[in-house]
Amino acid sequence: MKLIRTIAVAGLLLAAGFAVPRLCATEIPQAERRSGYTFMSPDTKAIQDDDTANPGMLWVLDGEALWKRKTGTADKACADCHEDARASMKGLAARYPAYDKTLGRPVNLEQRINLCRAQHQQATPLPYESRDLLALTAFVAQQSRGMPITAGADPQLEPFVAKGRDTFMRRQGQLNLGCTNCHNDNWDKHLAGSAVTQALPTGYPLYRLEWQSLGSLQRRLRNCMTGMRTQIYDYGAPELVELELYLMSRAHDMPIETPAVRP
Amino acid sequence: MASALINVPKKAKRGDIIEIKTLMSHIMETGYRRTATGELVPRDIITSFSCRYNGVEVFRADLFPAIAANPFITFFTVATESGKFDFEWIGDQGFTETASAAISVE
């Protein structure tokens, strides 16, 4: 809640032209990209760096248990088909959201897991932000830790990356702000106490100290949208998946940190 | 479901000061928050944590509503002999969890 208020106040300042050195959106050069991690205090970095201090690991361990648990009418566990996640899921999160042929559009990791629940386990899809879905997603994504992000490279995804980029660049909402005005133009500044950062989604799902919980990238995006007082898309909306895809393509080659920790 | 993450050195020399780290999964609901309809959300916190080293208590803490979710408690003790650390968390609404970790001391 604190951040939302902060964004709204700072947004008003930005909109009023107090702190906007340039209005045209400039993209961040490859060599200057920095993970949100690099903006954190040494104390918060220490939490992420130590797997016995990082609360995100609680979800990863839950996810590992769920991976092996039989469920649904098919009475099958993820492990029955995908066996050892350390091998079968390695590098996978680095290329998500990925193009789904049947749907003809990109799906994110949460949606892909729910497709398997529905089609292969014949179980009901897990709700967004539920503990079980976050746990499975964190467990799958953790298998890609340290691996370079490649999402968006598939040529079939081009139009969707472009749509996500448009949402990022477009001024919107009551404050008439674009994501770019904070995350490209003012990433080296602060909004009250918070570093603005470059919005590179290297560590999702991640443990946010403010949430006191693990949360998805979509939760983070909806937070920023609340702050911008713009239309907040529903969890799973194509617009949010396209935005995720664009953000991941912007983080091309940066290592996955899941489960990361952020303030 | 996974509830605790414990970090105790597997080995130590007799007399070494060792750091013990524990992380317990818990929502730590303060009891002060209300729902959208104004109903008080009942308090649900861990109230006490203790650690025994071969049966002898070496650390204890009381916890209160201002402590964040998933409490991370670290402390130091002296490695005196090989054996076992037993951890216990007790809280509201009948919450109890235990965990243990072995150490070998040379």
Short mmCIF file of C-alpha atoms in Angstrom, two decimals:
data_model
loop_
_atom_site.label_atom_id
_atom_site.label_comp_id
_atom_site.label_asym_id
_atom_site.label_seq_id
_atom_site.Cartn_x
_atom_site.Cartn_y
_atom_site.Cartn_z
CA MET A 1 0.00 0.00 0.00
CA LYS A 2 2.82 2.37 0.87
CA LEU A 3 4.36 2.04 -2.57
CA ILE A 4 1.07 2.61 -4.33
CA ARG A 5 0.64 5.87 -2.49
CA THR A 6 4.23 6.81 -3.19
CA ILE A 7 3.82 6.19 -6.89
CA ALA A 8 0.65 8.23 -6.98
CA VAL A 9 2.27 11.19 -5.24
CA ALA A 10 5.46 10.98 -7.25
CA GLY A 11 3.37 10.45 -10.35
CA LEU A 12 1.62 13.73 -9.66
CA LEU A 13 4.98 15.43 -9.41
CA LEU A 14 6.15 13.83 -12.64
CA ALA A 15 2.93 14.73 -14.37
CA ALA A 16 3.24 18.28 -13.15
CA GLY A 17 6.66 18.42 -14.78
CA PHE A 18 8.79 18.68 -11.63
CA ALA A 19 11.20 15.91 -12.32
CA VAL A 20 10.92 15.14 -16.00
CA PRO A 21 14.16 16.05 -17.68
CA ARG A 22 13.08 14.68 -21.06
CA LEU A 23 9.68 13.67 -22.23
CA CYS A 24 10.72 11.46 -25.11
CA ALA A 25 11.23 7.85 -24.10
CA THR A 26 14.82 6.68 -24.34
CA GLU A 27 15.57 3.01 -24.09
CA ILE A 28 18.32 1.76 -21.80
CA PRO A 29 21.50 0.68 -23.67
CA GLN A 30 22.28 -3.05 -23.26
CA ALA A 31 25.46 -2.42 -21.33
CA GLU A 32 23.72 -0.21 -18.76
CA ARG A 33 21.00 -2.66 -17.80
CA ARG A 34 20.89 -3.58 -14.12
CA SER A 35 18.80 -6.11 -12.25
CA GLY A 36 16.61 -4.77 -9.45
CA TYR A 37 18.99 -6.70 -7.19
CA THR A 38 21.79 -4.17 -7.75
CA PHE A 39 19.64 -1.37 -6.30
CA MET A 40 19.01 -3.20 -3.01
CA SER A 41 20.67 -2.61 0.36
CA PRO A 42 23.38 -5.06 1.46
CA ASP A 43 20.94 -6.49 4.03
CA THR A 44 18.28 -7.28 1.45
CA LYS A 45 20.87 -8.71 -0.94
CA ALA A 46 22.04 -11.00 1.86
CA ILE A 47 18.51 -12.40 2.22
CA GLN A 48 18.35 -13.26 -1.48
CA ASP A 49 21.86 -14.73 -1.53
CA ASP A 50 21.34 -17.26 1.26
CA ASP A 51 18.93 -20.09 0.49
CA THR A 52 18.31 -20.65 4.18
CA ALA A 53 17.41 -16.98 4.72
CA ASN A 54 15.46 -16.42 1.50
CA PRO A 55 11.76 -16.92 2.33
CA GLY A 56 11.10 -17.59 -1.37
CA MET A 57 12.69 -20.98 -0.78
CA LEU A 58 9.67 -21.96 1.36
CA TRP A 59 7.55 -21.79 -1.80
CA VAL A 60 10.18 -23.61 -3.86
CA LEU A 61 10.12 -26.49 -1.37
CA ASP A 62 6.31 -26.53 -1.42
CA GLY A 63 6.49 -26.60 -5.21
CA GLU A 64 8.81 -29.58 -5.13
CA ALA A 65 6.32 -31.48 -2.95
CA LEU A 66 3.45 -30.54 -5.30
CA TRP A 67 5.51 -31.62 -8.30
CA LYS A 68 5.48 -35.17 -6.93
CA ARG A 69 1.88 -35.23 -5.74
CA LYS A 70 -0.75 -37.05 -7.81
CA THR A 71 -3.87 -35.01 -8.42
CA GLY A 72 -6.93 -34.60 -10.65
CA THR A 73 -9.14 -37.21 -12.29
CA ALA A 74 -6.08 -38.48 -14.19
CA ASP A 75 -4.40 -39.11 -10.82
CA LYS A 76 -1.05 -38.03 -12.24
CA ALA A 77 1.76 -35.96 -10.76
CA CYS A 78 3.87 -33.53 -12.79
CA ALA A 79 6.74 -35.91 -12.08
CA ASP A 80 4.91 -38.84 -13.73
CA CYS A 81 5.28 -37.14 -17.11
CA HIS A 82 8.16 -34.68 -16.66
CA GLU A 83 10.26 -36.80 -14.27
CA ASP A 84 13.12 -34.93 -12.64
CA ALA A 85 12.44 -31.19 -12.87
CA ARG A 86 16.15 -30.50 -12.52
CA ALA A 87 16.58 -31.89 -16.02
CA SER A 88 13.19 -31.43 -17.69
CA MET A 89 12.51 -27.86 -16.49
CA LYS A 90 16.08 -26.59 -16.76
CA GLY A 91 16.23 -23.31 -18.70
CA LEU A 92 12.49 -23.36 -19.30
CA ALA A 93 11.55 -20.22 -17.35
CA ALA A 94 14.20 -18.29 -19.27
CA ARG A 95 12.13 -18.64 -22.46
CA TYR A 96 8.69 -17.88 -20.99
CA PRO A 97 6.18 -16.42 -21.86
CA ALA A 98 6.29 -18.75 -24.88
CA TYR A 99 4.12 -19.17 -27.96
CA ASP A 100 1.32 -21.72 -27.58
CA LYS A 101 0.36 -23.20 -30.95
CA THR A 102 -3.17 -24.23 -29.96
CA LEU A 103 -4.06 -20.86 -28.49
CA GLY A 104 -2.14 -18.91 -31.12
CA ARG A 105 -0.70 -16.53 -28.54
CA PRO A 106 1.90 -16.36 -25.78
CA VAL A 107 1.24 -17.99 -22.40
CA ASN A 108 3.21 -17.29 -19.25
CA LEU A 109 4.58 -19.96 -16.94
CA GLU A 110 1.58 -19.89 -14.59
CA GLN A 111 -0.78 -20.37 -17.54
CA ARG A 112 1.38 -23.17 -18.97
CA ILE A 113 1.27 -25.00 -15.63
CA ASN A 114 -2.50 -24.57 -15.47
CA LEU A 115 -2.80 -25.95 -19.02
CA CYS A 116 -1.08 -29.10 -17.81
CA ARG A 117 -3.37 -29.25 -14.80
CA ALA A 118 -6.44 -28.96 -17.00
CA GLN A 119 -5.38 -31.11 -19.96
CA HIS A 120 -3.03 -33.67 -18.49
CA GLN A 121 -4.05 -33.97 -14.84
CA GLN A 122 -7.73 -33.23 -15.43
CA ALA A 123 -7.74 -30.99 -12.39
CA THR A 124 -9.20 -27.52 -11.92
CA PRO A 125 -6.79 -24.68 -12.73
CA LEU A 126 -5.14 -23.13 -9.70
CA PRO A 127 -6.21 -19.51 -9.03
CA TYR A 128 -3.67 -16.77 -9.77
CA GLU A 129 -1.55 -15.86 -6.74
CA SER A 130 -2.70 -18.96 -4.84
CA ARG A 131 0.02 -20.52 -2.76
CA ASP A 132 0.07 -23.70 -4.85
CA LEU A 133 0.39 -21.95 -8.21
CA LEU A 134 3.12 -19.65 -6.90
CA ALA A 135 4.90 -22.65 -5.38
CA LEU A 136 4.85 -24.71 -8.59
CA THR A 137 5.91 -21.70 -10.66
CA ALA A 138 8.74 -20.86 -8.26
CA PHE A 139 9.93 -24.46 -8.24
CA VAL A 140 9.90 -24.70 -12.05
CA ALA A 141 11.54 -21.28 -12.48
CA GLN A 142 14.22 -21.99 -9.93
CA GLN A 143 15.52 -24.74 -12.24
CA SER A 144 16.65 -21.91 -14.56
CA ARG A 145 18.48 -19.92 -11.91
CA GLY A 146 21.59 -18.31 -13.37
CA MET A 147 20.60 -19.07 -16.95
CA PRO A 148 20.30 -16.25 -19.52
CA ILE A 149 16.83 -15.00 -20.48
CA THR A 150 15.88 -15.76 -24.09
CA ALA A 151 12.11 -15.05 -24.01
CA GLY A 152 10.74 -13.29 -27.06
CA ALA A 153 13.32 -14.69 -29.48
CA ASP A 154 10.71 -16.87 -31.25
CA PRO A 155 9.71 -14.96 -34.45
CA GLN A 156 6.04 -15.95 -33.95
CA LEU A 157 6.05 -13.76 -30.86
CA GLU A 158 7.09 -10.57 -32.64
CA PRO A 159 3.64 -8.94 -32.85
CA PHE A 160 3.01 -9.71 -29.15
CA VAL A 161 6.34 -8.24 -28.03
CA ALA A 162 5.45 -5.15 -30.06
CA LYS A 163 2.07 -4.85 -28.32
CA GLY A 164 3.74 -5.18 -24.91
CA ARG A 165 6.24 -2.50 -25.87
CA ASP A 166 3.40 -0.23 -26.90
CA THR A 167 1.73 -0.64 -23.48
CA PHE A 168 5.07 0.15 -21.81
CA MET A 169 5.69 3.28 -23.87
CA ARG A 170 2.14 4.67 -23.98
CA ARG A 171 1.11 7.42 -21.60
CA GLN A 172 -2.03 6.33 -19.80
CA GLY A 173 -4.21 6.79 -16.75
CA GLN A 174 -5.20 9.80 -14.71
CA LEU A 175 -1.56 10.80 -14.24
CA ASN A 176 -0.81 10.51 -17.95
CA LEU A 177 2.33 8.48 -17.30
CA GLY A 178 3.95 5.70 -19.26
CA CYS A 179 5.94 2.91 -17.65
CA THR A 180 8.85 4.26 -19.67
CA ASN A 181 8.74 7.64 -17.89
CA CYS A 182 9.81 5.95 -14.68
CA HIS A 183 11.66 2.84 -15.79
CA ASN A 184 13.59 4.14 -18.83
CA ASP A 185 13.85 7.85 -18.11
CA ASN A 186 14.19 7.97 -14.32
CA TRP A 187 15.46 4.55 -13.26
CA ASP A 188 18.42 6.04 -11.43
CA LYS A 189 16.19 8.15 -9.18
CA HIS A 190 14.05 7.43 -6.14
CA LEU A 191 10.35 7.67 -5.46
CA ALA A 192 10.36 8.67 -1.85
CA GLY A 193 12.53 5.88 -0.39
CA SER A 194 12.23 3.36 -3.22
CA ALA A 195 14.71 3.01 -6.06
CA VAL A 196 12.74 3.25 -9.32
CA THR A 197 14.87 0.55 -11.04
CA GLN A 198 14.77 -0.55 -14.68
CA ALA A 199 11.79 -2.96 -14.45
CA LEU A 200 13.79 -5.97 -15.57
CA PRO A 201 11.81 -9.03 -14.42
CA THR A 202 14.72 -11.36 -13.67
CA GLY A 203 13.50 -12.93 -10.44
CA TYR A 204 9.79 -13.81 -10.59
CA PRO A 205 7.95 -15.15 -8.78
CA LEU A 206 9.78 -13.28 -6.03
CA TYR A 207 9.48 -12.55 -2.33
CA ARG A 208 8.64 -8.93 -1.75
CA LEU A 209 9.25 -7.70 1.78
CA GLU A 210 6.34 -5.28 1.38
CA TRP A 211 4.00 -8.12 0.42
CA GLN A 212 5.43 -10.43 3.10
CA SER A 213 4.84 -13.09 0.51
CA LEU A 214 5.87 -14.48 -2.81
CA GLY A 215 4.12 -12.83 -5.75
CA SER A 216 4.02 -13.06 -9.53
CA LEU A 217 5.25 -10.57 -12.10
CA GLN A 218 1.61 -9.79 -12.89
CA ARG A 219 1.03 -8.80 -9.27
CA ARG A 220 3.98 -6.41 -9.54
CA LEU A 221 2.66 -4.94 -12.81
CA ARG A 222 -0.80 -4.46 -11.33
CA ASN A 223 0.82 -2.62 -8.39
CA CYS A 224 2.55 -0.18 -10.74
CA MET A 225 -0.69 0.25 -12.70
CA THR A 226 -2.59 1.07 -9.51
CA GLY A 227 0.03 3.71 -8.79
CA MET A 228 -0.38 5.14 -12.28
CA ARG A 229 -4.17 5.21 -11.82
CA THR A 230 -4.65 3.48 -15.11
CA GLN A 231 -6.80 0.54 -16.20
CA ILE A 232 -5.70 -2.52 -14.25
CA TYR A 233 -5.95 -5.67 -16.32
CA ASP A 234 -7.22 -8.89 -14.77
CA TYR A 235 -4.72 -11.60 -13.88
CA GLY A 236 -4.02 -13.61 -17.02
CA ALA A 237 -5.27 -10.89 -19.40
CA PRO A 238 -3.52 -11.02 -22.79
CA GLU A 239 -2.32 -7.42 -22.27
CA LEU A 240 -0.46 -8.41 -19.09
CA VAL A 241 1.11 -11.45 -20.73
CA GLU A 242 2.28 -9.25 -23.64
CA LEU A 243 3.76 -6.79 -21.17
CA GLU A 244 5.52 -9.64 -19.36
CA LEU A 245 6.86 -10.87 -22.68
CA TYR A 246 8.16 -7.44 -23.66
CA LEU A 247 9.80 -6.96 -20.24
CA MET A 248 11.48 -10.37 -20.49
CA SER A 249 12.74 -9.59 -24.01
CA ARG A 250 14.12 -6.32 -22.64
CA ALA A 251 16.06 -8.40 -20.10
CA HIS A 252 17.50 -10.62 -22.86
CA ASP A 253 20.65 -12.48 -21.73
CA MET A 254 20.35 -11.41 -18.08
CA PRO A 255 20.42 -14.31 -15.58
CA ILE A 256 17.28 -15.66 -13.90
CA GLU A 257 17.31 -15.07 -10.11
CA THR A 258 14.14 -16.89 -9.03
CA PRO A 259 13.21 -16.80 -6.22
CA ALA A 260 14.52 -13.23 -5.91
CA VAL A 261 13.87 -10.89 -3.00
CA ARG A 262 12.83 -7.26 -3.45
CA PRO A 263 11.97 -4.52 -0.95
CA MET B 1 4.18 -28.75 3.22
CA ALA B 2 7.59 -27.25 3.77
CA SER B 3 7.54 -25.09 6.84
CA ALA B 4 11.04 -24.52 8.17
CA LEU B 5 14.44 -23.74 6.71
CA ILE B 6 17.28 -24.50 9.12
CA ASN B 7 20.96 -23.69 8.74
CA VAL B 8 23.26 -25.32 11.28
CA PRO B 9 26.91 -26.08 10.44
CA LYS B 10 27.33 -29.84 9.90
CA LYS B 11 30.73 -29.82 11.60
CA ALA B 12 32.49 -27.63 14.13
CA LYS B 13 35.49 -27.69 16.42
CA ARG B 14 34.83 -27.92 20.16
CA GLY B 15 34.55 -24.40 21.54
CA ASP B 16 33.70 -22.78 18.18
CA ILE B 17 31.05 -20.08 18.18
CA ILE B 18 28.53 -21.16 15.56
CA GLU B 19 25.66 -19.29 13.93
CA ILE B 20 22.26 -20.93 13.67
CA LYS B 21 19.64 -19.61 11.25
CA THR B 22 15.99 -20.54 11.19
CA LEU B 23 13.15 -19.45 8.94
CA MET B 24 9.58 -20.51 9.71
CA SER B 25 6.67 -20.25 7.32
CA HIS B 26 3.90 -18.30 9.03
CA ILE B 27 1.51 -15.47 8.09
CA MET B 28 1.94 -13.58 11.39
CA GLU B 29 -1.50 -11.99 11.18
CA THR B 30 -1.40 -9.10 13.65
CA GLY B 31 -5.00 -9.14 14.87
CA TYR B 32 -5.27 -5.43 14.17
CA ARG B 33 -6.33 -5.58 10.53
CA ARG B 34 -9.90 -5.50 9.29
CA THR B 35 -11.54 -7.01 6.24
CA ALA B 36 -13.27 -4.89 3.58
CA THR B 37 -16.50 -5.29 5.56
CA GLY B 38 -14.94 -4.09 8.82
CA GLU B 39 -14.55 -7.46 10.52
CA LEU B 40 -11.43 -7.87 12.63
CA VAL B 41 -9.08 -10.53 11.24
CA PRO B 42 -8.26 -12.73 14.24
CA ARG B 43 -4.71 -12.66 15.49
CA ASP B 44 -2.63 -15.59 14.27
CA ILE B 45 1.03 -15.29 15.22
CA ILE B 46 3.86 -17.42 16.51
CA THR B 47 4.24 -16.57 20.18
CA SER B 48 7.34 -18.50 21.16
CA PHE B 49 10.44 -20.07 19.68
CA SER B 50 13.00 -22.23 21.43
CA CYS B 51 16.12 -24.22 20.63
CA ARG B 52 17.48 -27.13 22.66
CA TYR B 53 21.01 -28.50 22.20
CA ASN B 54 21.09 -32.14 23.28
CA GLY B 55 18.06 -31.45 25.45
CA VAL B 56 19.35 -28.28 27.06
CA GLU B 57 17.68 -25.03 26.13
CA VAL B 58 20.23 -22.64 24.61
CA PHE B 59 17.92 -20.02 23.08
CA ARG B 60 14.37 -18.80 23.55
CA ALA B 61 12.40 -15.88 22.11
CA ASP B 62 8.90 -14.50 22.53
CA LEU B 63 7.28 -13.14 19.38
CA PHE B 64 4.77 -10.31 19.04
CA PRO B 65 2.38 -8.95 16.40
CA ALA B 66 4.90 -6.44 15.02
CA ILE B 67 7.11 -9.26 13.69
CA ALA B 68 6.86 -9.77 9.93
CA ALA B 69 5.55 -12.90 8.22
CA ASN B 70 7.88 -15.91 7.95
CA PRO B 71 10.04 -15.02 10.99
CA PHE B 72 13.78 -15.38 10.42
CA ILE B 73 15.59 -15.95 13.72
CA THR B 74 19.35 -16.29 13.96
CA PHE B 75 21.52 -16.66 17.02
CA PHE B 76 24.89 -17.95 18.16
CA THR B 77 25.89 -20.75 20.47
CA VAL B 78 29.07 -22.60 21.42
CA ALA B 79 29.69 -26.02 19.89
CA THR B 80 30.33 -28.27 22.87
CA GLU B 81 29.55 -31.80 21.73
CA SER B 82 28.14 -33.79 18.83
CA GLY B 83 24.42 -34.22 18.82
CA LYS B 84 21.19 -32.58 17.88
CA PHE B 85 19.49 -29.20 17.87
CA ASP B 86 15.73 -29.31 18.38
CA PHE B 87 13.69 -26.29 17.39
CA GLU B 88 10.13 -25.57 18.40
CA TRP B 89 7.68 -22.87 17.34
CA ILE B 90 4.41 -22.40 19.22
CA GLY B 91 1.65 -19.98 18.33
CA ASP B 92 -1.99 -18.97 18.18
CA GLN B 93 -4.76 -21.28 17.03
CA GLY B 94 -2.92 -24.37 18.18
CA PHE B 95 0.13 -23.80 15.97
CA THR B 96 3.14 -26.01 16.75
CA GLU B 97 6.03 -26.94 14.50
CA THR B 98 9.27 -28.70 15.24
CA ALA B 99 12.48 -29.26 13.32
CA SER B 100 15.89 -30.63 14.15
CA ALA B 101 19.44 -30.62 12.81
CA ALA B 102 22.53 -32.67 13.64
CA ILE B 103 26.04 -31.42 14.30
CA SER B 104 29.30 -33.29 14.70
CA VAL B 105 31.86 -31.68 17.00
CA GLU B 106 35.51 -32.71 16.99
#
